[in-house]
């Protein structure tokens, strides 16, 4: 049985469905499933409209969509640390400086999934 948040969402006046991450042993209950193009670099949020239509994005260590998802959800390092920091700071704007981004990466650890897909 899938969770049904309709009553809670109605009570708080939220009209956009919540987004959840599931580290579940069986992905079948979450269908229909969609996946990033293998070998591509697609941000998981590019699938937002599909989520609103009821689809579930399936990501794996081999096909995470983008380097950030690969790193934060699987611990997969797809580029050198310096290149990763440059991307996160200079392109994504996640921290004000490379130094701050490096400090943050030194202290935060990627998620460790229990199952083969999220």
PDB file of C-alpha atoms in Angstrom:
ATOM      1  CA  UNK A   1       0.000   0.000   0.000  1.00  0.00           C
ATOM      2  CA  UNK A   2       1.371   3.416  -0.959  1.00  0.00           C
ATOM      3  CA  UNK A   3       1.084   6.357   1.414  1.00  0.00           C
ATOM      4  CA  UNK A   4      -1.814   8.711   0.689  1.00  0.00           C
ATOM      5  CA  UNK A   5      -1.025  12.245   1.881  1.00  0.00           C
ATOM      6  CA  UNK A   6      -4.239  13.833   0.496  1.00  0.00           C
ATOM      7  CA  UNK A   7      -5.843  14.517   3.883  1.00  0.00           C
ATOM      8  CA  UNK A   8      -2.678  16.063   5.344  1.00  0.00           C
ATOM      9  CA  UNK A   9      -2.044  18.160   2.215  1.00  0.00           C
ATOM     10  CA  UNK A  10      -5.644  19.376   2.224  1.00  0.00           C
ATOM     11  CA  UNK A  11      -5.435  20.323   5.914  1.00  0.00           C
ATOM     12  CA  UNK A  12      -2.401  22.546   5.321  1.00  0.00           C
ATOM     13  CA  UNK A  13      -3.633  23.907   1.988  1.00  0.00           C
ATOM     14  CA  UNK A  14      -0.783  22.454  -0.032  1.00  0.00           C
ATOM     15  CA  UNK A  15      -1.708  21.889  -3.671  1.00  0.00           C
ATOM     16  CA  UNK A  16       1.621  20.633  -5.015  1.00  0.00           C
ATOM     17  CA  UNK A  17       2.344  16.989  -4.181  1.00  0.00           C
ATOM     18  CA  UNK A  18       5.348  16.337  -1.929  1.00  0.00           C
ATOM     19  CA  UNK A  19       8.478  14.810  -3.420  1.00  0.00           C
ATOM     20  CA  UNK A  20       9.885  11.769  -1.645  1.00  0.00           C
ATOM     21  CA  UNK A  21      12.976   9.617  -1.951  1.00  0.00           C
ATOM     22  CA  UNK A  22      12.477   5.920  -1.426  1.00  0.00           C
ATOM     23  CA  UNK A  23      15.245   3.459  -0.722  1.00  0.00           C
ATOM     24  CA  UNK A  24      13.004   0.436  -1.121  1.00  0.00           C
ATOM     25  CA  UNK A  25      13.768  -3.198  -1.953  1.00  0.00           C
ATOM     26  CA  UNK A  26      10.991  -3.405  -4.562  1.00  0.00           C
ATOM     27  CA  UNK A  27      10.397  -0.573  -6.989  1.00  0.00           C
ATOM     28  CA  UNK A  28       7.299  -2.144  -8.607  1.00  0.00           C
ATOM     29  CA  UNK A  29       4.757  -0.415  -6.298  1.00  0.00           C
ATOM     30  CA  UNK A  30       6.131   2.968  -7.382  1.00  0.00           C
ATOM     31  CA  UNK A  31       5.382   2.595 -11.125  1.00  0.00           C
ATOM     32  CA  UNK A  32       5.187   3.897 -13.664  1.00  0.00           C
ATOM     33  CA  UNK A  33       8.958   4.303 -13.638  1.00  0.00           C
ATOM     34  CA  UNK A  34      11.100   6.673 -15.682  1.00  0.00           C
ATOM     35  CA  UNK A  35      14.900   6.920 -15.755  1.00  0.00           C
ATOM     36  CA  UNK A  36      17.558   9.349 -16.930  1.00  0.00           C
ATOM     37  CA  UNK A  37      19.097   8.666 -20.327  1.00  0.00           C
ATOM     38  CA  UNK A  38      22.047   6.300 -19.710  1.00  0.00           C
ATOM     39  CA  UNK A  39      25.346   8.152 -19.907  1.00  0.00           C
ATOM     40  CA  UNK A  40      23.600  11.525 -19.897  1.00  0.00           C
ATOM     41  CA  UNK A  41      23.832  14.355 -17.412  1.00  0.00           C
ATOM     42  CA  UNK A  42      20.278  15.241 -16.452  1.00  0.00           C
ATOM     43  CA  UNK A  43      19.369  16.871 -13.154  1.00  0.00           C
ATOM     44  CA  UNK A  44      16.782  14.793 -11.312  1.00  0.00           C
ATOM     45  CA  UNK A  45      14.570  17.885 -11.070  1.00  0.00           C
ATOM     46  CA  UNK A  46      14.201  17.827 -14.863  1.00  0.00           C
ATOM     47  CA  UNK A  47      11.694  15.029 -14.122  1.00  0.00           C
ATOM     48  CA  UNK A  48       9.469  17.269 -11.990  1.00  0.00           C
ATOM     49  CA  UNK A  49       6.591  17.383 -14.527  1.00  0.00           C
ATOM     50  CA  UNK A  50       6.694  13.598 -14.846  1.00  0.00           C
ATOM     51  CA  UNK A  51       6.464  13.355 -11.041  1.00  0.00           C
ATOM     52  CA  UNK A  52       3.386  15.563 -11.113  1.00  0.00           C
ATOM     53  CA  UNK A  53       1.915  13.163 -13.689  1.00  0.00           C
ATOM     54  CA  UNK A  54       2.464  10.265 -11.276  1.00  0.00           C
ATOM     55  CA  UNK A  55       5.729   8.817 -12.588  1.00  0.00           C
ATOM     56  CA  UNK A  56       8.584   7.773 -10.324  1.00  0.00           C
ATOM     57  CA  UNK A  57      12.193   8.480 -11.253  1.00  0.00           C
ATOM     58  CA  UNK A  58      14.398   5.416 -10.778  1.00  0.00           C
ATOM     59  CA  UNK A  59      18.066   6.157 -10.260  1.00  0.00           C
ATOM     60  CA  UNK A  60      20.944   3.760  -9.711  1.00  0.00           C
ATOM     61  CA  UNK A  61      24.679   4.156  -9.080  1.00  0.00           C
ATOM     62  CA  UNK A  62      25.253   3.296 -12.738  1.00  0.00           C
ATOM     63  CA  UNK A  63      22.611   5.755 -13.961  1.00  0.00           C
ATOM     64  CA  UNK A  64      22.152   8.574 -11.410  1.00  0.00           C
ATOM     65  CA  UNK A  65      21.282  11.279 -13.932  1.00  0.00           C
ATOM     66  CA  UNK A  66      23.846  13.843 -12.827  1.00  0.00           C
ATOM     67  CA  UNK A  67      27.088  13.948 -10.888  1.00  0.00           C
ATOM     68  CA  UNK A  68      25.525  15.586  -7.841  1.00  0.00           C
ATOM     69  CA  UNK A  69      22.915  12.867  -7.507  1.00  0.00           C
ATOM     70  CA  UNK A  70      25.565  10.215  -8.103  1.00  0.00           C
ATOM     71  CA  UNK A  71      27.682  11.668  -5.333  1.00  0.00           C
ATOM     72  CA  UNK A  72      25.035  12.546  -2.730  1.00  0.00           C
ATOM     73  CA  UNK A  73      22.835   9.467  -3.092  1.00  0.00           C
ATOM     74  CA  UNK A  74      25.414   6.827  -4.036  1.00  0.00           C
ATOM     75  CA  UNK A  75      28.867   8.157  -3.104  1.00  0.00           C
ATOM     76  CA  UNK A  76      29.954   7.909  -6.757  1.00  0.00           C
ATOM     77  CA  UNK A  77      32.679  10.419  -7.559  1.00  0.00           C
ATOM     78  CA  UNK A  78      32.392  11.198 -11.256  1.00  0.00           C
ATOM     79  CA  UNK A  79      35.071  13.900 -11.385  1.00  0.00           C
ATOM     80  CA  UNK A  80      38.115  15.119  -9.483  1.00  0.00           C
ATOM     81  CA  UNK A  81      37.389  16.958  -6.232  1.00  0.00           C
ATOM     82  CA  UNK A  82      38.656  20.302  -7.588  1.00  0.00           C
ATOM     83  CA  UNK A  83      36.413  20.029 -10.671  1.00  0.00           C
ATOM     84  CA  UNK A  84      33.451  19.050  -8.469  1.00  0.00           C
ATOM     85  CA  UNK A  85      34.006  22.066  -6.203  1.00  0.00           C
ATOM     86  CA  UNK A  86      34.340  24.395  -9.211  1.00  0.00           C
ATOM     87  CA  UNK A  87      31.059  23.081 -10.615  1.00  0.00           C
ATOM     88  CA  UNK A  88      29.198  23.329  -7.295  1.00  0.00           C
ATOM     89  CA  UNK A  89      30.429  26.874  -6.579  1.00  0.00           C
ATOM     90  CA  UNK A  90      30.925  28.484  -9.991  1.00  0.00           C
ATOM     91  CA  UNK A  91      28.002  26.908 -11.872  1.00  0.00           C
ATOM     92  CA  UNK A  92      25.495  25.766  -9.237  1.00  0.00           C
ATOM     93  CA  UNK A  93      26.214  28.580  -6.760  1.00  0.00           C
ATOM     94  CA  UNK A  94      25.894  26.325  -3.708  1.00  0.00           C
ATOM     95  CA  UNK A  95      28.509  28.132  -1.608  1.00  0.00           C
ATOM     96  CA  UNK A  96      30.146  31.567  -1.745  1.00  0.00           C
ATOM     97  CA  UNK A  97      33.674  30.225  -2.208  1.00  0.00           C
ATOM     98  CA  UNK A  98      35.670  27.142  -3.069  1.00  0.00           C
ATOM     99  CA  UNK A  99      37.049  27.134   0.480  1.00  0.00           C
ATOM    100  CA  UNK A 100      33.561  26.974   2.022  1.00  0.00           C
ATOM    101  CA  UNK A 101      32.501  24.253  -0.407  1.00  0.00           C
ATOM    102  CA  UNK A 102      35.578  22.174   0.432  1.00  0.00           C
ATOM    103  CA  UNK A 103      34.899  22.561   4.162  1.00  0.00           C
ATOM    104  CA  UNK A 104      31.311  21.489   3.661  1.00  0.00           C
ATOM    105  CA  UNK A 105      32.312  18.455   1.584  1.00  0.00           C
ATOM    106  CA  UNK A 106      34.849  17.504   4.260  1.00  0.00           C
ATOM    107  CA  UNK A 107      32.094  17.384   6.901  1.00  0.00           C
ATOM    108  CA  UNK A 108      29.040  16.085   5.027  1.00  0.00           C
ATOM    109  CA  UNK A 109      28.821  12.490   3.868  1.00  0.00           C
ATOM    110  CA  UNK A 110      26.775  11.000   1.026  1.00  0.00           C
ATOM    111  CA  UNK A 111      23.719   8.919   1.779  1.00  0.00           C
ATOM    112  CA  UNK A 112      24.382   5.161   2.041  1.00  0.00           C
ATOM    113  CA  UNK A 113      21.485   3.343   0.364  1.00  0.00           C
ATOM    114  CA  UNK A 114      20.334  -0.057   1.534  1.00  0.00           C
ATOM    115  CA  UNK A 115      18.954  -1.129  -1.861  1.00  0.00           C
ATOM    116  CA  UNK A 116      20.021  -1.058  -5.503  1.00  0.00           C
ATOM    117  CA  UNK A 117      17.814   1.819  -6.645  1.00  0.00           C
ATOM    118  CA  UNK A 118      16.234   4.928  -5.229  1.00  0.00           C
TER     119      UNK A 118
END
